[in-house]
Amino acid sequence: MAEIVLGVGASHSTLMNTHWEETTHKAEAERFREALVTARERIAAARPDVVILLGSNHFRGFWLDLVPPFTLGVGECIASGESGTPKGPQRVDAHLAGHLAAQVVESGRFDLAFSARLQIDHGQSHAIQYLLADLDVPIVPLVVNVFAPPLPTFGRCEALAHALRAALDSYPEDKRVVVIASGGLSHRLPWPDWRDPHGEDDDFMVQAWLDGRENWSDYDVRRREIIRAAEAAISPEFDDRILDLFETGKAAELAEFSTDEVDTEAGNGAQELRTWLMMAAMVNYVPAERLAYEPMPEWLTGMGVVVLDPTTRPLAP
């Protein structure tokens, strides 16, 4: 049986890499980065044989020609390497990944998409860079669509997490598994609903998402300019409420959130909290330890880190 020994949720931002020197909230930035180091140390101490890496994709591996709700990497995994994140092949536990794909499909609960040549971007490689640095451990990547509506519901994400947990329980070998959720917390990217763009920038973005599969870097300069010109839209109150749910073992309440509710309260980037919900569900919603929360306007994002240790005793009801 594959045993989940730790869960981690962590925000990501490539602006950590590209605009560190321009960051004015240095103390907050340092505290967040130190929390990533602490989380990495906790992962190392858990001695994982494999990491299941739940993350989003920012139209660098998936394009509007095909956007599955959930895609499991079962073979090659290539990181796009944008903005100083890791680039090139990433080591995948293909045997475990294949088992998960087969068991989830054969259960009849999901027709899970899979890829034998998956391209990931900073939605997952940011976690590889900071949480798995110098750890020789393979991954099983799962990409959740959080940016190309219609999006899978939070409840559907929870259901897939339960199916993955059941598939891990049926794995014939002993493996120690860490589950990492990359993304969130509150932030708003200057990205349109591809179905209803308004204005020149929106039209450019949608065209990039349609045509960028072979030449995404051709669109990247203007794309980065649009992102850098955006004003931060961080909601610390929302973020604190979410982190409190995790700390009190009540993260299952996220399954009742709606896409519109999250967008209104916390921005389109907060749709990445689907991965946090899935991670928590796979660790049976044990109470989390909050390692950091810093609202970082220079990075456009409320940056948080939590650790869920299944060896801890659940809170009394």
PDB file of C-alpha atoms in Angstrom:
ATOM      1  CA  MET A   1       0.000   0.000   0.000  1.00  0.00           C
ATOM      2  CA  ALA A   2       1.136   3.548  -0.705  1.00  0.00           C
ATOM      3  CA  GLU A   3       0.960   5.599   2.500  1.00  0.00           C
ATOM      4  CA  ILE A   4       0.525   9.379   2.515  1.00  0.00           C
ATOM      5  CA  VAL A   5       3.000  10.712   5.078  1.00  0.00           C
ATOM      6  CA  LEU A   6       2.647  14.478   4.584  1.00  0.00           C
ATOM      7  CA  GLY A   7       0.627  17.123   2.778  1.00  0.00           C
ATOM      8  CA  VAL A   8       1.864  20.600   1.851  1.00  0.00           C
ATOM      9  CA  GLY A   9       0.067  23.588   0.360  1.00  0.00           C
ATOM     10  CA  ALA A  10       2.132  26.500  -0.943  1.00  0.00           C
ATOM     11  CA  SER A  11       1.510  29.556  -3.068  1.00  0.00           C
ATOM     12  CA  HIS A  12       3.638  30.202  -6.112  1.00  0.00           C
ATOM     13  CA  SER A  13       4.764  33.307  -7.998  1.00  0.00           C
ATOM     14  CA  THR A  14       7.430  33.602 -10.676  1.00  0.00           C
ATOM     15  CA  LEU A  15       7.887  37.207  -9.538  1.00  0.00           C
ATOM     16  CA  MET A  16       9.869  35.719  -6.635  1.00  0.00           C
ATOM     17  CA  ASN A  17      12.464  34.784  -9.238  1.00  0.00           C
ATOM     18  CA  THR A  18      12.308  37.702 -11.636  1.00  0.00           C
ATOM     19  CA  HIS A  19      11.617  40.674  -9.339  1.00  0.00           C
ATOM     20  CA  TRP A  20      13.159  39.813  -5.980  1.00  0.00           C
ATOM     21  CA  GLU A  21      15.351  42.914  -5.913  1.00  0.00           C
ATOM     22  CA  GLU A  22      12.401  45.148  -6.784  1.00  0.00           C
ATOM     23  CA  THR A  23      10.345  43.691  -3.936  1.00  0.00           C
ATOM     24  CA  THR A  24       9.796  46.386  -1.322  1.00  0.00           C
ATOM     25  CA  HIS A  25       8.165  44.176   1.321  1.00  0.00           C
ATOM     26  CA  LYS A  26      11.464  42.426   1.956  1.00  0.00           C
ATOM     27  CA  ALA A  27      10.738  41.216   5.500  1.00  0.00           C
ATOM     28  CA  GLU A  28       7.465  39.625   4.354  1.00  0.00           C
ATOM     29  CA  ALA A  29       9.171  38.112   1.319  1.00  0.00           C
ATOM     30  CA  GLU A  30      11.918  36.657   3.479  1.00  0.00           C
ATOM     31  CA  ARG A  31       9.395  35.163   5.902  1.00  0.00           C
ATOM     32  CA  PHE A  32       7.552  33.465   3.064  1.00  0.00           C
ATOM     33  CA  ARG A  33      10.737  32.107   1.529  1.00  0.00           C
ATOM     34  CA  GLU A  34      11.875  30.821   4.949  1.00  0.00           C
ATOM     35  CA  ALA A  35       8.528  29.031   5.277  1.00  0.00           C
ATOM     36  CA  LEU A  36       9.204  27.271   1.983  1.00  0.00           C
ATOM     37  CA  VAL A  37      12.563  26.161   3.387  1.00  0.00           C
ATOM     38  CA  THR A  38      10.844  24.840   6.510  1.00  0.00           C
ATOM     39  CA  ALA A  39       8.284  22.984   4.405  1.00  0.00           C
ATOM     40  CA  ARG A  40      11.082  21.477   2.336  1.00  0.00           C
ATOM     41  CA  GLU A  41      12.777  20.297   5.528  1.00  0.00           C
ATOM     42  CA  ARG A  42       9.518  18.696   6.669  1.00  0.00           C
ATOM     43  CA  ILE A  43       9.218  16.933   3.304  1.00  0.00           C
ATOM     44  CA  ALA A  44      12.785  15.663   3.574  1.00  0.00           C
ATOM     45  CA  ALA A  45      12.141  14.424   7.118  1.00  0.00           C
ATOM     46  CA  ALA A  46       9.087  12.485   5.874  1.00  0.00           C
ATOM     47  CA  ARG A  47      11.423  10.441   3.627  1.00  0.00           C
ATOM     48  CA  PRO A  48       9.078  10.233   0.637  1.00  0.00           C
ATOM     49  CA  ASP A  49       9.534   7.679  -2.121  1.00  0.00           C
ATOM     50  CA  VAL A  50       7.359   9.801  -4.408  1.00  0.00           C
ATOM     51  CA  VAL A  51       5.615  13.170  -4.463  1.00  0.00           C
ATOM     52  CA  ILE A  52       2.157  13.621  -5.953  1.00  0.00           C
ATOM     53  CA  LEU A  53       2.267  17.177  -7.286  1.00  0.00           C
ATOM     54  CA  LEU A  54      -1.089  18.905  -7.760  1.00  0.00           C
ATOM     55  CA  GLY A  55      -0.956  22.145  -9.708  1.00  0.00           C
ATOM     56  CA  SER A  56      -2.363  24.406 -12.352  1.00  0.00           C
ATOM     57  CA  ASN A  57      -1.192  25.296 -15.847  1.00  0.00           C
ATOM     58  CA  HIS A  58      -0.900  28.853 -17.109  1.00  0.00           C
ATOM     59  CA  PHE A  59      -1.383  28.140 -20.823  1.00  0.00           C
ATOM     60  CA  ARG A  60       2.119  26.841 -21.392  1.00  0.00           C
ATOM     61  CA  GLY A  61       1.406  23.131 -21.448  1.00  0.00           C
ATOM     62  CA  PHE A  62      -2.302  23.249 -22.161  1.00  0.00           C
ATOM     63  CA  TRP A  63      -3.937  25.388 -24.815  1.00  0.00           C
ATOM     64  CA  LEU A  64      -7.455  26.130 -25.922  1.00  0.00           C
ATOM     65  CA  ASP A  65      -7.235  23.390 -28.543  1.00  0.00           C
ATOM     66  CA  LEU A  66      -7.631  20.883 -25.675  1.00  0.00           C
ATOM     67  CA  VAL A  67      -8.252  21.579 -21.983  1.00  0.00           C
ATOM     68  CA  PRO A  68      -9.154  18.527 -19.857  1.00  0.00           C
ATOM     69  CA  PRO A  69     -10.416  19.201 -16.328  1.00  0.00           C
ATOM     70  CA  PHE A  70      -7.771  16.859 -14.845  1.00  0.00           C
ATOM     71  CA  THR A  71      -4.675  15.403 -16.501  1.00  0.00           C
ATOM     72  CA  LEU A  72      -2.332  12.894 -14.859  1.00  0.00           C
ATOM     73  CA  GLY A  73       1.250  12.611 -16.067  1.00  0.00           C
ATOM     74  CA  VAL A  74       2.075   8.933 -16.577  1.00  0.00           C
ATOM     75  CA  GLY A  75       5.308   9.131 -18.591  1.00  0.00           C
ATOM     76  CA  GLU A  76       7.603  11.952 -19.652  1.00  0.00           C
ATOM     77  CA  CYS A  77       7.212  15.278 -17.848  1.00  0.00           C
ATOM     78  CA  ILE A  78       8.836  18.411 -19.274  1.00  0.00           C
ATOM     79  CA  ALA A  79       9.009  21.688 -17.352  1.00  0.00           C
ATOM     80  CA  SER A  80       8.789  24.773 -19.550  1.00  0.00           C
ATOM     81  CA  GLY A  81      11.366  26.712 -17.516  1.00  0.00           C
ATOM     82  CA  GLU A  82       9.793  30.153 -17.655  1.00  0.00           C
ATOM     83  CA  SER A  83      10.993  32.928 -15.353  1.00  0.00           C
ATOM     84  CA  GLY A  84      13.850  31.023 -13.787  1.00  0.00           C
ATOM     85  CA  THR A  85      11.872  27.929 -12.815  1.00  0.00           C
ATOM     86  CA  PRO A  86      13.265  24.448 -13.546  1.00  0.00           C
ATOM     87  CA  LYS A  87      13.449  23.522 -17.208  1.00  0.00           C
ATOM     88  CA  GLY A  88      13.498  20.189 -18.981  1.00  0.00           C
ATOM     89  CA  PRO A  89      12.687  16.587 -18.050  1.00  0.00           C
ATOM     90  CA  GLN A  90      11.438  15.828 -14.546  1.00  0.00           C
ATOM     91  CA  ARG A  91      11.635  12.347 -13.040  1.00  0.00           C
ATOM     92  CA  VAL A  92       8.239  10.619 -12.862  1.00  0.00           C
ATOM     93  CA  ASP A  93       7.231   7.475 -11.000  1.00  0.00           C
ATOM     94  CA  ALA A  94       5.530   6.062 -14.083  1.00  0.00           C
ATOM     95  CA  HIS A  95       4.550   2.798 -12.407  1.00  0.00           C
ATOM     96  CA  LEU A  96       2.616   4.483  -9.612  1.00  0.00           C
ATOM     97  CA  ALA A  97       1.163   7.025 -12.037  1.00  0.00           C
ATOM     98  CA  GLY A  98      -0.055   4.275 -14.341  1.00  0.00           C
ATOM     99  CA  HIS A  99      -1.627   2.469 -11.403  1.00  0.00           C
ATOM    100  CA  LEU A 100      -3.460   5.613 -10.310  1.00  0.00           C
ATOM    101  CA  ALA A 101      -4.758   6.302 -13.816  1.00  0.00           C
ATOM    102  CA  ALA A 102      -5.973   2.735 -14.311  1.00  0.00           C
ATOM    103  CA  GLN A 103      -7.594   2.412 -10.891  1.00  0.00           C
ATOM    104  CA  VAL A 104      -9.386   5.749 -11.054  1.00  0.00           C
ATOM    105  CA  VAL A 105     -10.805   4.952 -14.505  1.00  0.00           C
ATOM    106  CA  GLU A 106     -11.683   1.349 -13.663  1.00  0.00           C
ATOM    107  CA  SER A 107     -13.503   2.489 -10.528  1.00  0.00           C
ATOM    108  CA  GLY A 108     -16.085   4.076 -12.804  1.00  0.00           C
ATOM    109  CA  ARG A 109     -15.928   7.326 -10.845  1.00  0.00           C
ATOM    110  CA  PHE A 110     -13.785   9.321 -13.284  1.00  0.00           C
ATOM    111  CA  ASP A 111     -12.641   9.231 -16.874  1.00  0.00           C
ATOM    112  CA  LEU A 112      -9.313  10.778 -16.029  1.00  0.00           C
ATOM    113  CA  ALA A 113      -7.224  12.268 -18.834  1.00  0.00           C
ATOM    114  CA  PHE A 114      -3.585  11.212 -18.929  1.00  0.00           C
ATOM    115  CA  SER A 115      -0.454  12.265 -20.747  1.00  0.00           C
ATOM    116  CA  ALA A 116       2.646  10.248 -21.534  1.00  0.00           C
ATOM    117  CA  ARG A 117       4.431  13.486 -22.487  1.00  0.00           C
ATOM    118  CA  LEU A 118       3.166  16.167 -20.131  1.00  0.00           C
ATOM    119  CA  GLN A 119       4.428  19.740 -20.219  1.00  0.00           C
ATOM    120  CA  ILE A 120       4.179  21.590 -16.911  1.00  0.00           C
ATOM    121  CA  ASP A 121       4.881  25.214 -16.060  1.00  0.00           C
ATOM    122  CA  HIS A 122       5.484  27.155 -12.854  1.00  0.00           C
ATOM    123  CA  GLY A 123       2.128  25.968 -11.556  1.00  0.00           C
ATOM    124  CA  GLN A 124       4.094  22.870 -10.571  1.00  0.00           C
ATOM    125  CA  SER A 125       7.764  23.597 -11.295  1.00  0.00           C
ATOM    126  CA  HIS A 126       7.787  26.432  -8.725  1.00  0.00           C
ATOM    127  CA  ALA A 127       7.124  23.757  -6.094  1.00  0.00           C
ATOM    128  CA  ILE A 128       9.858  21.575  -7.568  1.00  0.00           C
ATOM    129  CA  GLN A 129      12.253  24.516  -7.353  1.00  0.00           C
ATOM    130  CA  TYR A 130      11.558  25.470  -3.741  1.00  0.00           C
ATOM    131  CA  LEU A 131      10.000  22.468  -2.006  1.00  0.00           C
ATOM    132  CA  LEU A 132      11.951  19.647  -3.648  1.00  0.00           C
ATOM    133  CA  ALA A 133      15.319  21.368  -4.028  1.00  0.00           C
ATOM    134  CA  ASP A 134      18.122  18.778  -3.839  1.00  0.00           C
ATOM    135  CA  LEU A 135      15.665  16.013  -2.916  1.00  0.00           C
ATOM    136  CA  ASP A 136      16.116  13.017  -5.180  1.00  0.00           C
ATOM    137  CA  VAL A 137      12.475  12.012  -5.359  1.00  0.00           C
ATOM    138  CA  PRO A 138      10.265  11.330  -8.405  1.00  0.00           C
ATOM    139  CA  ILE A 139       6.912  13.012  -8.914  1.00  0.00           C
ATOM    140  CA  VAL A 140       3.471  12.107 -10.167  1.00  0.00           C
ATOM    141  CA  PRO A 141       2.096  15.346 -11.651  1.00  0.00           C
ATOM    142  CA  LEU A 142      -1.623  16.088 -11.840  1.00  0.00           C
ATOM    143  CA  VAL A 143      -2.732  19.237 -13.657  1.00  0.00           C
ATOM    144  CA  VAL A 144      -6.077  20.770 -12.677  1.00  0.00           C
ATOM    145  CA  ASN A 145      -7.735  23.236 -15.054  1.00  0.00           C
ATOM    146  CA  VAL A 146      -8.358  26.409 -13.077  1.00  0.00           C
ATOM    147  CA  PHE A 147      -8.034  29.088 -15.764  1.00  0.00           C
ATOM    148  CA  ALA A 148     -10.073  28.017 -18.824  1.00  0.00           C
ATOM    149  CA  PRO A 149     -13.781  27.990 -17.924  1.00  0.00           C
ATOM    150  CA  PRO A 150     -15.902  26.042 -17.471  1.00  0.00           C
ATOM    151  CA  LEU A 151     -13.861  24.780 -14.505  1.00  0.00           C
ATOM    152  CA  PRO A 152     -14.338  21.536 -12.592  1.00  0.00           C
ATOM    153  CA  THR A 153     -16.298  22.247  -9.439  1.00  0.00           C
ATOM    154  CA  PHE A 154     -14.636  22.223  -6.045  1.00  0.00           C
ATOM    155  CA  GLY A 155     -16.836  19.275  -5.147  1.00  0.00           C
ATOM    156  CA  ARG A 156     -15.665  17.350  -8.188  1.00  0.00           C
ATOM    157  CA  CYS A 157     -12.053  18.045  -7.229  1.00  0.00           C
ATOM    158  CA  GLU A 158     -12.716  16.610  -3.781  1.00  0.00           C
ATOM    159  CA  ALA A 159     -14.291  13.505  -5.318  1.00  0.00           C
ATOM    160  CA  LEU A 160     -11.222  12.920  -7.507  1.00  0.00           C
ATOM    161  CA  ALA A 161      -8.994  13.276  -4.453  1.00  0.00           C
ATOM    162  CA  HIS A 162     -10.954  10.529  -2.723  1.00  0.00           C
ATOM    163  CA  ALA A 163     -10.622   8.327  -5.814  1.00  0.00           C
ATOM    164  CA  LEU A 164      -6.867   8.900  -5.881  1.00  0.00           C
ATOM    165  CA  ARG A 165      -6.617   8.058  -2.186  1.00  0.00           C
ATOM    166  CA  ALA A 166      -8.465   4.780  -2.814  1.00  0.00           C
ATOM    167  CA  ALA A 167      -6.115   4.001  -5.702  1.00  0.00           C
ATOM    168  CA  LEU A 168      -3.101   4.611  -3.454  1.00  0.00           C
ATOM    169  CA  ASP A 169      -4.567   2.239  -0.873  1.00  0.00           C
ATOM    170  CA  SER A 170      -4.707  -0.498  -3.523  1.00  0.00           C
ATOM    171  CA  TYR A 171      -1.120  -0.051  -4.699  1.00  0.00           C
ATOM    172  CA  PRO A 172       0.688  -3.407  -4.320  1.00  0.00           C
ATOM    173  CA  GLU A 173       4.001  -1.981  -3.078  1.00  0.00           C
ATOM    174  CA  ASP A 174       4.946  -0.010   0.030  1.00  0.00           C
ATOM    175  CA  LYS A 175       5.624   3.625  -0.790  1.00  0.00           C
ATOM    176  CA  ARG A 176       5.840   6.760   1.303  1.00  0.00           C
ATOM    177  CA  VAL A 177       3.926   9.537  -0.456  1.00  0.00           C
ATOM    178  CA  VAL A 178       3.982  13.301   0.041  1.00  0.00           C
ATOM    179  CA  VAL A 179       1.185  15.311  -1.584  1.00  0.00           C
ATOM    180  CA  ILE A 180       1.993  18.897  -2.593  1.00  0.00           C
ATOM    181  CA  ALA A 181      -0.629  21.437  -3.693  1.00  0.00           C
ATOM    182  CA  SER A 182       0.792  24.440  -5.537  1.00  0.00           C
ATOM    183  CA  GLY A 183      -1.179  27.646  -6.038  1.00  0.00           C
ATOM    184  CA  GLY A 184      -3.364  30.303  -4.433  1.00  0.00           C
ATOM    185  CA  LEU A 185      -4.115  32.187  -2.335  1.00  0.00           C
ATOM    186  CA  SER A 186      -6.070  35.307  -3.342  1.00  0.00           C
ATOM    187  CA  HIS A 187      -4.907  37.038  -6.501  1.00  0.00           C
ATOM    188  CA  ARG A 188      -6.311  38.260  -9.772  1.00  0.00           C
ATOM    189  CA  LEU A 189      -4.475  37.793 -13.045  1.00  0.00           C
ATOM    190  CA  PRO A 190      -5.302  40.173 -15.909  1.00  0.00           C
ATOM    191  CA  TRP A 191      -6.698  37.280 -17.896  1.00  0.00           C
ATOM    192  CA  PRO A 192     -10.051  37.295 -19.648  1.00  0.00           C
ATOM    193  CA  ASP A 193     -12.711  34.655 -19.818  1.00  0.00           C
ATOM    194  CA  TRP A 194     -11.613  33.255 -23.178  1.00  0.00           C
ATOM    195  CA  ARG A 195     -15.251  33.005 -24.239  1.00  0.00           C
ATOM    196  CA  ASP A 196     -15.859  36.750 -23.898  1.00  0.00           C
ATOM    197  CA  PRO A 197     -12.736  38.906 -24.355  1.00  0.00           C
ATOM    198  CA  HIS A 198     -12.970  42.691 -24.127  1.00  0.00           C
ATOM    199  CA  GLY A 199     -10.307  44.927 -25.616  1.00  0.00           C
ATOM    200  CA  GLU A 200      -6.919  44.575 -27.278  1.00  0.00           C
ATOM    201  CA  ASP A 201      -5.100  42.925 -24.360  1.00  0.00           C
ATOM    202  CA  ASP A 202      -7.863  40.360 -23.919  1.00  0.00           C
ATOM    203  CA  ASP A 203      -7.825  39.556 -27.622  1.00  0.00           C
ATOM    204  CA  PHE A 204      -4.051  39.103 -27.497  1.00  0.00           C
ATOM    205  CA  MET A 205      -4.269  36.746 -24.542  1.00  0.00           C
ATOM    206  CA  VAL A 206      -6.932  34.571 -26.123  1.00  0.00           C
ATOM    207  CA  GLN A 207      -4.963  34.397 -29.374  1.00  0.00           C
ATOM    208  CA  ALA A 208      -1.858  33.360 -27.426  1.00  0.00           C
ATOM    209  CA  TRP A 209      -3.839  30.622 -25.685  1.00  0.00           C
ATOM    210  CA  LEU A 210      -5.095  29.379 -29.029  1.00  0.00           C
ATOM    211  CA  ASP A 211      -1.826  29.485 -30.970  1.00  0.00           C
ATOM    212  CA  GLY A 212       0.928  29.126 -28.390  1.00  0.00           C
ATOM    213  CA  ARG A 213       1.448  25.378 -28.288  1.00  0.00           C
ATOM    214  CA  GLU A 214       4.507  25.446 -30.552  1.00  0.00           C
ATOM    215  CA  ASN A 215       5.718  28.994 -29.896  1.00  0.00           C
ATOM    216  CA  TRP A 216       4.537  30.174 -26.483  1.00  0.00           C
ATOM    217  CA  SER A 217       7.769  32.150 -25.961  1.00  0.00           C
ATOM    218  CA  ASP A 218       6.837  34.386 -28.903  1.00  0.00           C
ATOM    219  CA  TYR A 219       3.935  35.697 -26.861  1.00  0.00           C
ATOM    220  CA  ASP A 220       5.750  35.873 -23.538  1.00  0.00           C
ATOM    221  CA  VAL A 221       7.184  39.401 -23.607  1.00  0.00           C
ATOM    222  CA  ARG A 222       3.866  41.152 -24.064  1.00  0.00           C
ATOM    223  CA  ARG A 223       2.151  38.656 -21.830  1.00  0.00           C
ATOM    224  CA  ARG A 224       4.566  39.488 -19.012  1.00  0.00           C
ATOM    225  CA  GLU A 225       4.060  43.210 -19.643  1.00  0.00           C
ATOM    226  CA  ILE A 226       0.306  42.802 -19.233  1.00  0.00           C
ATOM    227  CA  ILE A 227       0.778  40.870 -15.998  1.00  0.00           C
ATOM    228  CA  ARG A 228       3.303  43.349 -14.569  1.00  0.00           C
ATOM    229  CA  ALA A 229       0.968  46.259 -15.346  1.00  0.00           C
ATOM    230  CA  ALA A 230      -1.835  44.694 -13.295  1.00  0.00           C
ATOM    231  CA  GLU A 231      -2.745  46.081  -9.897  1.00  0.00           C
ATOM    232  CA  ALA A 232      -2.655  43.697  -6.956  1.00  0.00           C
ATOM    233  CA  ALA A 233      -6.045  42.422  -5.814  1.00  0.00           C
ATOM    234  CA  ILE A 234      -5.315  40.539  -2.592  1.00  0.00           C
ATOM    235  CA  SER A 235      -7.940  39.693   0.012  1.00  0.00           C
ATOM    236  CA  PRO A 236      -6.217  38.981   3.361  1.00  0.00           C
ATOM    237  CA  GLU A 237      -9.594  38.444   5.047  1.00  0.00           C
ATOM    238  CA  PHE A 238     -10.501  35.689   2.591  1.00  0.00           C
ATOM    239  CA  ASP A 239      -7.050  34.147   2.862  1.00  0.00           C
ATOM    240  CA  ASP A 240      -7.175  34.127   6.649  1.00  0.00           C
ATOM    241  CA  ARG A 241     -10.579  32.438   6.537  1.00  0.00           C
ATOM    242  CA  ILE A 242      -9.233  29.740   4.225  1.00  0.00           C
ATOM    243  CA  LEU A 243      -6.132  29.164   6.331  1.00  0.00           C
ATOM    244  CA  ASP A 244      -8.272  28.973   9.449  1.00  0.00           C
ATOM    245  CA  LEU A 245     -10.329  26.197   7.813  1.00  0.00           C
ATOM    246  CA  PHE A 246      -7.121  24.273   7.222  1.00  0.00           C
ATOM    247  CA  GLU A 247      -5.799  24.864  10.728  1.00  0.00           C
ATOM    248  CA  THR A 248      -9.022  23.673  12.354  1.00  0.00           C
ATOM    249  CA  GLY A 249      -9.362  20.567  10.185  1.00  0.00           C
ATOM    250  CA  LYS A 250     -12.370  21.981   8.327  1.00  0.00           C
ATOM    251  CA  ALA A 251     -10.894  22.324   4.841  1.00  0.00           C
ATOM    252  CA  ALA A 252     -13.674  20.057   3.526  1.00  0.00           C
ATOM    253  CA  GLU A 253     -15.878  23.151   3.588  1.00  0.00           C
ATOM    254  CA  LEU A 254     -14.003  24.301   0.476  1.00  0.00           C
ATOM    255  CA  ALA A 255     -15.866  21.612  -1.479  1.00  0.00           C
ATOM    256  CA  GLU A 256     -19.007  23.743  -1.120  1.00  0.00           C
ATOM    257  CA  PHE A 257     -17.413  26.857  -2.621  1.00  0.00           C
ATOM    258  CA  SER A 258     -18.487  27.920  -6.096  1.00  0.00           C
ATOM    259  CA  THR A 259     -16.331  29.251  -8.916  1.00  0.00           C
ATOM    260  CA  ASP A 260     -18.222  32.557  -8.956  1.00  0.00           C
ATOM    261  CA  GLU A 261     -17.961  32.964  -5.181  1.00  0.00           C
ATOM    262  CA  VAL A 262     -14.198  32.482  -5.207  1.00  0.00           C
ATOM    263  CA  ASP A 263     -13.726  34.789  -8.190  1.00  0.00           C
ATOM    264  CA  THR A 264     -15.740  37.550  -6.551  1.00  0.00           C
ATOM    265  CA  GLU A 265     -14.116  37.291  -3.135  1.00  0.00           C
ATOM    266  CA  ALA A 266     -10.532  36.416  -4.031  1.00  0.00           C
ATOM    267  CA  GLY A 267      -9.897  36.669  -7.782  1.00  0.00           C
ATOM    268  CA  ASN A 268      -9.430  34.229 -10.623  1.00  0.00           C
ATOM    269  CA  GLY A 269      -6.041  33.124  -9.279  1.00  0.00           C
ATOM    270  CA  ALA A 270      -7.685  31.816  -6.122  1.00  0.00           C
ATOM    271  CA  GLN A 271      -9.332  29.120  -8.246  1.00  0.00           C
ATOM    272  CA  GLU A 272      -6.018  27.304  -7.662  1.00  0.00           C
ATOM    273  CA  LEU A 273      -7.315  26.497  -4.176  1.00  0.00           C
ATOM    274  CA  ARG A 274      -8.838  23.431  -5.814  1.00  0.00           C
ATOM    275  CA  THR A 275      -5.415  21.811  -5.476  1.00  0.00           C
ATOM    276  CA  TRP A 276      -5.266  22.675  -1.754  1.00  0.00           C
ATOM    277  CA  LEU A 277      -8.679  21.081  -1.263  1.00  0.00           C
ATOM    278  CA  MET A 278      -7.561  17.929  -3.076  1.00  0.00           C
ATOM    279  CA  MET A 279      -4.376  17.680  -1.012  1.00  0.00           C
ATOM    280  CA  ALA A 280      -6.307  18.089   2.239  1.00  0.00           C
ATOM    281  CA  ALA A 281      -8.868  15.482   1.186  1.00  0.00           C
ATOM    282  CA  MET A 282      -6.103  12.996   0.407  1.00  0.00           C
ATOM    283  CA  VAL A 283      -4.677  13.537   3.919  1.00  0.00           C
ATOM    284  CA  ASN A 284      -8.144  13.042   5.440  1.00  0.00           C
ATOM    285  CA  TYR A 285      -8.483  16.693   6.430  1.00  0.00           C
ATOM    286  CA  VAL A 286      -6.136  16.546   9.409  1.00  0.00           C
ATOM    287  CA  PRO A 287      -5.530  19.983  10.970  1.00  0.00           C
ATOM    288  CA  ALA A 288      -2.826  21.999   9.256  1.00  0.00           C
ATOM    289  CA  GLU A 289       0.088  23.959  10.621  1.00  0.00           C
ATOM    290  CA  ARG A 290       0.283  27.442   9.147  1.00  0.00           C
ATOM    291  CA  LEU A 291       3.919  28.200   8.395  1.00  0.00           C
ATOM    292  CA  ALA A 292       3.380  31.591   6.777  1.00  0.00           C
ATOM    293  CA  TYR A 293       0.943  34.053   5.316  1.00  0.00           C
ATOM    294  CA  GLU A 294       2.148  37.229   3.652  1.00  0.00           C
ATOM    295  CA  PRO A 295       0.098  39.473   1.331  1.00  0.00           C
ATOM    296  CA  MET A 296       2.640  40.438  -1.338  1.00  0.00           C
ATOM    297  CA  PRO A 297       1.365  43.160  -3.675  1.00  0.00           C
ATOM    298  CA  GLU A 298       4.597  43.105  -5.686  1.00  0.00           C
ATOM    299  CA  TRP A 299       3.863  39.463  -6.462  1.00  0.00           C
ATOM    300  CA  LEU A 300       0.124  40.172  -6.915  1.00  0.00           C
ATOM    301  CA  THR A 301      -0.666  37.317  -4.513  1.00  0.00           C
ATOM    302  CA  GLY A 302      -1.529  36.367  -0.962  1.00  0.00           C
ATOM    303  CA  MET A 303       1.323  33.946  -0.250  1.00  0.00           C
ATOM    304  CA  GLY A 304       0.722  31.107   2.186  1.00  0.00           C
ATOM    305  CA  VAL A 305       2.282  27.822   3.274  1.00  0.00           C
ATOM    306  CA  VAL A 306       0.659  25.040   5.301  1.00  0.00           C
ATOM    307  CA  VAL A 307       1.749  21.542   6.316  1.00  0.00           C
ATOM    308  CA  LEU A 308      -0.640  18.682   7.086  1.00  0.00           C
ATOM    309  CA  ASP A 309       0.865  15.829   9.070  1.00  0.00           C
ATOM    310  CA  PRO A 310      -1.393  12.730   9.163  1.00  0.00           C
ATOM    311  CA  THR A 311       0.352  11.521  12.317  1.00  0.00           C
ATOM    312  CA  THR A 312      -1.188  14.401  14.267  1.00  0.00           C
ATOM    313  CA  ARG A 313      -4.315  13.749  16.284  1.00  0.00           C
ATOM    314  CA  PRO A 314      -7.523  15.295  14.809  1.00  0.00           C
ATOM    315  CA  LEU A 315      -9.141  18.071  16.772  1.00  0.00           C
ATOM    316  CA  ALA A 316     -12.029  17.125  19.049  1.00  0.00           C
ATOM    317  CA  PRO A 317     -15.437  18.012  17.544  1.00  0.00           C
TER     318      PRO A 317
END
